[in-house]
Short mmCIF file of C-alpha atoms in Angstrom, two decimals:
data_model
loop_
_atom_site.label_atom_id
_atom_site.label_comp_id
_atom_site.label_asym_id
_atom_site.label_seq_id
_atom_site.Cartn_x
_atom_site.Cartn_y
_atom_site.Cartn_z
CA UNK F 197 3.74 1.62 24.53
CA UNK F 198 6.82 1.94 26.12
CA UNK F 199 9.89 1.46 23.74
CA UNK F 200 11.37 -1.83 22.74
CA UNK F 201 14.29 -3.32 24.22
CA UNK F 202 14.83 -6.02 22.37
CA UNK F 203 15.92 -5.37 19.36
CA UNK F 204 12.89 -5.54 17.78
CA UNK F 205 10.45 -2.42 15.79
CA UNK F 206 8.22 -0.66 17.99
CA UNK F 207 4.45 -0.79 17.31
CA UNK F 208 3.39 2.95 16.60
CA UNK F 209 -1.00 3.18 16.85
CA UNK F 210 -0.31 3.77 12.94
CA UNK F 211 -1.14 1.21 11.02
CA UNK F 212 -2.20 1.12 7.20
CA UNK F 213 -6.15 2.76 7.89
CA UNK F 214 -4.73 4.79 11.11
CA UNK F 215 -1.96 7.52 10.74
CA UNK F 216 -0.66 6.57 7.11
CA UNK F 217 0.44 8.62 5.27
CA UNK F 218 -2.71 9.90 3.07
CA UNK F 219 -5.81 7.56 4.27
CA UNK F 220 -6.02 9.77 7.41
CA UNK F 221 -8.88 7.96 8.98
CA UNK F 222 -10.33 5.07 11.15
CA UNK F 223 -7.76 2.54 11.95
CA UNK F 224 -7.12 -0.74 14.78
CA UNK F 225 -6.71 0.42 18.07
CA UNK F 226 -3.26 1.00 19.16
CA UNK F 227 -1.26 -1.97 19.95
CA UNK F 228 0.18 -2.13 23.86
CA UNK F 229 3.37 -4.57 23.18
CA UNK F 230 6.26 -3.40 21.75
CA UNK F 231 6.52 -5.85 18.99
CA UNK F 232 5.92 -5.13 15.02
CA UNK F 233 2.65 -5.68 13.62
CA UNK F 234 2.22 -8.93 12.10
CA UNK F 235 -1.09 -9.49 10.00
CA UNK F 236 -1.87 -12.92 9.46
CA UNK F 237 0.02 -13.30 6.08
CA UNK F 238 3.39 -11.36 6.93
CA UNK F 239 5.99 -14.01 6.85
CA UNK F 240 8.24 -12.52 3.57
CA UNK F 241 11.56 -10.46 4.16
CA UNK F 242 10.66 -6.77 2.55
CA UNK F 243 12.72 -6.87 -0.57
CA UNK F 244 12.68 -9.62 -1.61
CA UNK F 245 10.44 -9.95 -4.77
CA UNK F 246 10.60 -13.43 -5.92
CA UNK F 247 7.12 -14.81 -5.10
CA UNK F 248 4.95 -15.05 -8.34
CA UNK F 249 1.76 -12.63 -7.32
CA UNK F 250 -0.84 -15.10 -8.46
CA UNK F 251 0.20 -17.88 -5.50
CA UNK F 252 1.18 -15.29 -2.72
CA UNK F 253 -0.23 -15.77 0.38
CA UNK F 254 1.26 -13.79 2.28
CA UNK F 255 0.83 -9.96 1.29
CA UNK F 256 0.34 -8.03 4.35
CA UNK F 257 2.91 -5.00 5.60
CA UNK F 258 4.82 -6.41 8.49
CA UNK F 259 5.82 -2.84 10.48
CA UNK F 260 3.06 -0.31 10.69
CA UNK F 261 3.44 2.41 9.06
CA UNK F 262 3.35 6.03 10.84
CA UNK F 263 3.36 8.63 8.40
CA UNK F 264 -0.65 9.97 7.72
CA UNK F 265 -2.67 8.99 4.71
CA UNK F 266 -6.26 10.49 5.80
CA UNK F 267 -6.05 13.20 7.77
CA UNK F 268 -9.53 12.43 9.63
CA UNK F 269 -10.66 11.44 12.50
CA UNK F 270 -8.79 8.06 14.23
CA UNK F 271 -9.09 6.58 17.48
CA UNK F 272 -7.57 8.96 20.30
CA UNK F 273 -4.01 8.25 21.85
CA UNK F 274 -4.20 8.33 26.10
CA UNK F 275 -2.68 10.78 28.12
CA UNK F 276 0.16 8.29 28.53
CA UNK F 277 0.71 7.26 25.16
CA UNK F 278 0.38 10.79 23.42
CA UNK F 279 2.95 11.37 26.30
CA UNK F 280 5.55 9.22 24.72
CA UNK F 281 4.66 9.95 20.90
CA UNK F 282 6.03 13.31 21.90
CA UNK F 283 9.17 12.05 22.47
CA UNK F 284 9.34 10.59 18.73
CA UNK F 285 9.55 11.78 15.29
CA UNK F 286 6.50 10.83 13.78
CA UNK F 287 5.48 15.03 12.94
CA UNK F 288 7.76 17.55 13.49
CA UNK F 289 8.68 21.19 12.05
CA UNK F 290 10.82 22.39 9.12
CA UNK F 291 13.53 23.49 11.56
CA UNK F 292 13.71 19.83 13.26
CA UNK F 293 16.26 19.20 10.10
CA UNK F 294 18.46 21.59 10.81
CA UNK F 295 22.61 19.82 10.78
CA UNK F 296 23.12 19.02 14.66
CA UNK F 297 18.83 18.33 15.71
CA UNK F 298 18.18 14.83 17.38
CA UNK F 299 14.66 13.18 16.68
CA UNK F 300 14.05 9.34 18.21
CA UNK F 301 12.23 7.25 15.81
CA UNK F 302 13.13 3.87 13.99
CA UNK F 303 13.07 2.81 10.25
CA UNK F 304 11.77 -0.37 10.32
CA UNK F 305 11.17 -2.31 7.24
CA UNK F 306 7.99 -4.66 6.78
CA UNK F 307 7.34 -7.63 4.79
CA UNK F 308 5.07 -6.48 2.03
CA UNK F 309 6.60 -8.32 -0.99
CA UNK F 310 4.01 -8.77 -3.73
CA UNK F 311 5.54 -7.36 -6.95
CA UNK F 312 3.76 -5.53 -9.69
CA UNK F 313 1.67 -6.97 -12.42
CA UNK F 314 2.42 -5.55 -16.07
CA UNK F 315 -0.52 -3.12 -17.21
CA UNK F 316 -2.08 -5.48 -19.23
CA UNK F 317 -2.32 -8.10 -16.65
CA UNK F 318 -3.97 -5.61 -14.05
CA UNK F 319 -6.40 -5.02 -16.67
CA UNK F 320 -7.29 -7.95 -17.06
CA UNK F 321 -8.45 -8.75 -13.10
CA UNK F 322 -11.45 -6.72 -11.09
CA UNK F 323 -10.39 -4.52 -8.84
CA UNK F 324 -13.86 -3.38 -7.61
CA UNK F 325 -16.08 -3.54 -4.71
CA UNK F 326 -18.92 -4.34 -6.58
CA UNK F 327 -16.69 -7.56 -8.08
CA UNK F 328 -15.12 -8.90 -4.59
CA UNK F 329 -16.46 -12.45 -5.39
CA UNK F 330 -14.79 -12.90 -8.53
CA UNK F 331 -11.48 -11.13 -7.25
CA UNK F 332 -11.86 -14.18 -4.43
CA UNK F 333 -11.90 -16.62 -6.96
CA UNK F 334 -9.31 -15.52 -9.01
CA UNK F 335 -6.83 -15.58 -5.97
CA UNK F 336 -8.15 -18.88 -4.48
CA UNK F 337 -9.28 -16.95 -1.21
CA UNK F 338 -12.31 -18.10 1.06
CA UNK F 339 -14.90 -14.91 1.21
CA UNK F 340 -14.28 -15.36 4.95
CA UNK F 341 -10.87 -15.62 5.74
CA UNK F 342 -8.33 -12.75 6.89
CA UNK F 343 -6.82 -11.97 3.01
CA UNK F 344 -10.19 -11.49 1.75
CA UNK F 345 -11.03 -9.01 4.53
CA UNK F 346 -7.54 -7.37 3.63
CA UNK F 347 -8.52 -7.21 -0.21
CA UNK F 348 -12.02 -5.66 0.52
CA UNK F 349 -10.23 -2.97 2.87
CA UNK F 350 -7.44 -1.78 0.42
CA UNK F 351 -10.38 -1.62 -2.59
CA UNK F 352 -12.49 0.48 -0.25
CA UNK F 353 -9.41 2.78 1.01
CA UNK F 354 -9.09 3.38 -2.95
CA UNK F 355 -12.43 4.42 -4.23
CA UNK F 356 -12.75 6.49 -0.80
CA UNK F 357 -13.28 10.15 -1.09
CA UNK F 358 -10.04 12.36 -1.15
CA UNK F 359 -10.16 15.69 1.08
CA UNK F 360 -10.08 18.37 -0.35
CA UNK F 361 -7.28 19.28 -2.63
CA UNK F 362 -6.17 16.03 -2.65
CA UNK F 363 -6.06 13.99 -5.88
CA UNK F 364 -5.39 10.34 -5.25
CA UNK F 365 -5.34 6.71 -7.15
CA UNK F 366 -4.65 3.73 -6.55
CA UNK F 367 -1.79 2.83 -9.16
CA UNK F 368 -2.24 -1.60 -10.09
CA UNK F 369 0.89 -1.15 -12.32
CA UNK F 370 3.84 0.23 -12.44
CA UNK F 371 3.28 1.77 -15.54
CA UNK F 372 -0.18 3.66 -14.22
CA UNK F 373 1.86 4.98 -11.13
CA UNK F 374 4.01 6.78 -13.68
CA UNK F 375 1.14 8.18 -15.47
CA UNK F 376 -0.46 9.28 -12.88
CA UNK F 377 2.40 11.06 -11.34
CA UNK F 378 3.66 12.49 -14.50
CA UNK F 379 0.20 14.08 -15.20
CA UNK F 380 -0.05 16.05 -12.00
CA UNK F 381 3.30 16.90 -11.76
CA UNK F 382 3.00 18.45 -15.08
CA UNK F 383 6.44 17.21 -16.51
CA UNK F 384 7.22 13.46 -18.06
CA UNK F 385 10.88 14.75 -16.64
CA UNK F 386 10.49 13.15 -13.10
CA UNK F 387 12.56 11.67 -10.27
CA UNK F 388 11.54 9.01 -8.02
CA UNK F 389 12.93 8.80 -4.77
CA UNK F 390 12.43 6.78 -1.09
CA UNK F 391 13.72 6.37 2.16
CA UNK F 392 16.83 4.35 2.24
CA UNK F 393 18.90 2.85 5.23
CA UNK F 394 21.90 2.86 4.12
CA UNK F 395 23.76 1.15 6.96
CA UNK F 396 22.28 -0.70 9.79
CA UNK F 397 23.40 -1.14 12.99
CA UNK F 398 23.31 -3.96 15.74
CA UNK F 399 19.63 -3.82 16.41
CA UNK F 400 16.18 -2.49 14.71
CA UNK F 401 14.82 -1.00 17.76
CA UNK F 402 14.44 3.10 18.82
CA UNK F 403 17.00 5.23 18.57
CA UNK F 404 18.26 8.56 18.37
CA UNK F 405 19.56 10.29 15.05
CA UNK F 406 21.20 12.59 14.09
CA UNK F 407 21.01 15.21 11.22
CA UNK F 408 23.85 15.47 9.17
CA UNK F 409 24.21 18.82 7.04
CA UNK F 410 23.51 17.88 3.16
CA UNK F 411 19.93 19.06 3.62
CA UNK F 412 18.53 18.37 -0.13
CA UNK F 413 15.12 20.22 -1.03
CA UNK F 414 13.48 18.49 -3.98
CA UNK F 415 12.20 20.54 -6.56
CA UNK F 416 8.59 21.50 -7.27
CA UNK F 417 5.64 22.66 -4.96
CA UNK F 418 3.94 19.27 -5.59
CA UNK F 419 4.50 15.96 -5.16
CA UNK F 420 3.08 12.63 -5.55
CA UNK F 421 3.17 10.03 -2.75
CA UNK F 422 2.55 6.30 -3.14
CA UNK F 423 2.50 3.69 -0.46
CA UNK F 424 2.30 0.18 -1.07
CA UNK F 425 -0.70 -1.39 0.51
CA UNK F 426 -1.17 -4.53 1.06
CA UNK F 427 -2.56 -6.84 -1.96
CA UNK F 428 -2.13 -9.87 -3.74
CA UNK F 429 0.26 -7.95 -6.42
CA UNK F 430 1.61 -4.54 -5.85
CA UNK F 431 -0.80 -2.07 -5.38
CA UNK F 432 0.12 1.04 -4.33
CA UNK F 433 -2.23 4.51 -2.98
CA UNK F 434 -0.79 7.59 -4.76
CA UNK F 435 -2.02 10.91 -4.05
CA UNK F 436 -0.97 14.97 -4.83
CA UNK F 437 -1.39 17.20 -2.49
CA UNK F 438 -0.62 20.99 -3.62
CA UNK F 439 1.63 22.90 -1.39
CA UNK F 440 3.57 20.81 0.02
CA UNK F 441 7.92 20.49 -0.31
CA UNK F 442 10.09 17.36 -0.01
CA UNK F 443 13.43 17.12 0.87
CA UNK F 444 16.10 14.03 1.44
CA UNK F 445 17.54 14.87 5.00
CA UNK F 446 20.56 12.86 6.18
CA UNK F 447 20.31 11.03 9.20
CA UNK F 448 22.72 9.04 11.33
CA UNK F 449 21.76 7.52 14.37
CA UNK F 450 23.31 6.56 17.83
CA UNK F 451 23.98 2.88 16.41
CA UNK F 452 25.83 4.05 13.51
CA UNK F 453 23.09 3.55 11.38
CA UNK F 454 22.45 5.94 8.76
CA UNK F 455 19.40 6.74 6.80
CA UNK F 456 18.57 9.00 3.96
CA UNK F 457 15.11 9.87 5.15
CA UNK F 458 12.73 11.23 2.40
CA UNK F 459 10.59 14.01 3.81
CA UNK F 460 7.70 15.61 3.41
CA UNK F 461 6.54 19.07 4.47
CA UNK F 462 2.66 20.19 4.28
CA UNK F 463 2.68 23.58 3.94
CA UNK F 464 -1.11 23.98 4.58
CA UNK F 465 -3.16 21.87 7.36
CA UNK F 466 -6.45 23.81 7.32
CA UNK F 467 -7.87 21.08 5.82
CA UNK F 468 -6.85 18.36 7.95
CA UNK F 469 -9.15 17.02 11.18
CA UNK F 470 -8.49 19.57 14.51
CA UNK F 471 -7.96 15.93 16.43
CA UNK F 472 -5.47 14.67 14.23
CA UNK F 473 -2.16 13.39 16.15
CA UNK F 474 0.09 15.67 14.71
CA UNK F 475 -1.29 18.56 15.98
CA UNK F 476 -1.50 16.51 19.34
CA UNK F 477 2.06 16.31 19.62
CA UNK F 478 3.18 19.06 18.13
CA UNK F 479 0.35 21.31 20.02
CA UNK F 480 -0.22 23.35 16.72
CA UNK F 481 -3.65 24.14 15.47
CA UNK F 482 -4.63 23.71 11.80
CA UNK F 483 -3.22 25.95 9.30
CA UNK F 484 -0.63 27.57 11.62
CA UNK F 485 2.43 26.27 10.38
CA UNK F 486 3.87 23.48 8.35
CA UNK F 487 4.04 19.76 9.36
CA UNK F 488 6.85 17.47 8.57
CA UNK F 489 6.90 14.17 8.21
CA UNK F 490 9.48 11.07 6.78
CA UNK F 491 8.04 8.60 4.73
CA UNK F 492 8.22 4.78 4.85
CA UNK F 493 11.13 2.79 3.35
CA UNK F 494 8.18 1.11 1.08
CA UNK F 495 6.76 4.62 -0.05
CA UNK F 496 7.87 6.57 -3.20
CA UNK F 497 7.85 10.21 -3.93
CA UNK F 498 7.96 11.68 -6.92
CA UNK F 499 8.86 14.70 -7.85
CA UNK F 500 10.21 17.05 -11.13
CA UNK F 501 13.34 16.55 -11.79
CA UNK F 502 15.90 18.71 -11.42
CA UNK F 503 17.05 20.29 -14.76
CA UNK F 504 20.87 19.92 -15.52
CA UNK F 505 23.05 23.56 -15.77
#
């Protein structure tokens, strides 16, 4: 799709199942409007966390997100459209964030607002495909409608396979994401960081930014990724992946806006599927050379914390 002119996010072929950032497999077929995505329960702003979990309806991600989650096989972009994702930041190499380079892309924010559930209260409900009916009953939802079909798809994206050298899990609380990122980062001394627009301009649509020098390189060879997926309360679909670096690159775009975009780097692709977009648009094959990408302004890394002199 061409991009927007009005103001409004662009709709990348990326959604939550599609190019995400570690689910790197099947997804819808690529939108052709330039609009945001809007599942059927999207109506909350992102941010603002005020809706008790238990009577939330509406807990789908607005904005699709574009960063890879399961690098597999996904429906294949045309000639036109692969065309045009060329033009855009989703991948790109290490020495794209050098002070002075210009990507296009656009950090749109979505409207997945369900907030997390102490430990004990996650517990406490199924979160199983072999219990679906009585998660549907505890959230009041008809087997057939559209949240239902959500909640079966975000249980099956989490007891899905990893690849290989990939540990994931799907953290229900926010005191299980910690433990699981503490435990394969190897340190209890951790950092958690995300994409942050810092100060928006006139519109939300495309544009062209900047990097600023400041170039930060988190430390660690490893890091843990979570993105929120959509869910009645906050669930959200960690995973490690070894040999990979992450760095907080300043951005400032044509509007004035400026973003500090969290990044990630994969430092080994042999693993991922020969057909997979990035190597599309960047023309690379597997395993040659690193592949960045920014996360979403829902995501969190985490990474080992820097120790103090």
């Amino acid at each position: 799709p061409p991009p927007s002119d009005e103001g409004k996010p662009e709709s990348f072929p990326l959604g939550n199942k599609h190019y995400v950032q570690s689910h790197y497999g099947k997804g819808p077929p690529p939108s052709d409007e330039g609009k945001p995505e809007k599942l059927p329960f999207s109506s909350y702003s992102r941010k603002t966390y005020g809706s008790p979990p238990s009577v939330q309806k509406h807990y789908g991600g607005g904005v699709k997100r574009y960063t890879q989650r399961q690098y597999r096989r996904a429906p294949p972009p045309s000639d036109n459209q692969l065309l045009h994702y060329k033009e855009l930041a989703i991948f790109f190499f290490e020495k794209d964030m050098s002070p002075g380079a210009t990507m296009k892309f656009q950090f749109p924010r979505n409207s997945n607002t369900a907030t997390f559930l102490s430990r004990e209260s996650a517990q406490s409900i199924p979160f199983s495909s072999n219990k679906l009916p009585e998660i549907f009953n505890h959230f009041s939802v008809k087997p057939t409608s559209v949240e239902a079909k959500t909640i079966k798809e975000t249980i099956e994206e989490c007891e899905a396979p990893g690849l290989k050298g990939e540990e994931k899990y799907c953290a229900t609380s926010l005191e299980s994401m910690v433990d699981f990122s503490t435990s394969k980062l190897g340190t209890r001394n951790v950092e958690a960081i995300s994409t942050e627009v810092l100060e928006r301009g006139a519109t939300m649509s495309m544009h062209n930014y900047t990097t600023m020098p400041g170039l930060k390189k988190l430390a660690g060879d490893k890091v843990v990724v979570c993105h929120k997926e959509n869910y009645p309360y906050a669930v959200y679909f960690c995973h490690a992946i070894k040999q990979t670096a992450a760095y907080v690159l300043s951005l400032k775009g044509d509007d004035g806006e400026k973003v500090k975009a969290v990044t990630i780097c994969h430092l080994d692709t042999s693993e991922w599927d020969p057909e997979h977009l990035s190597f599309q648009i960047l023309n690379v094959k597997p395993g040659t050379v690193p592949i960045c990408h920014f996360i979403s302004t829902d995501a969190i890394a985490w990474v080992p914390k820097h120790k103090s002199a």
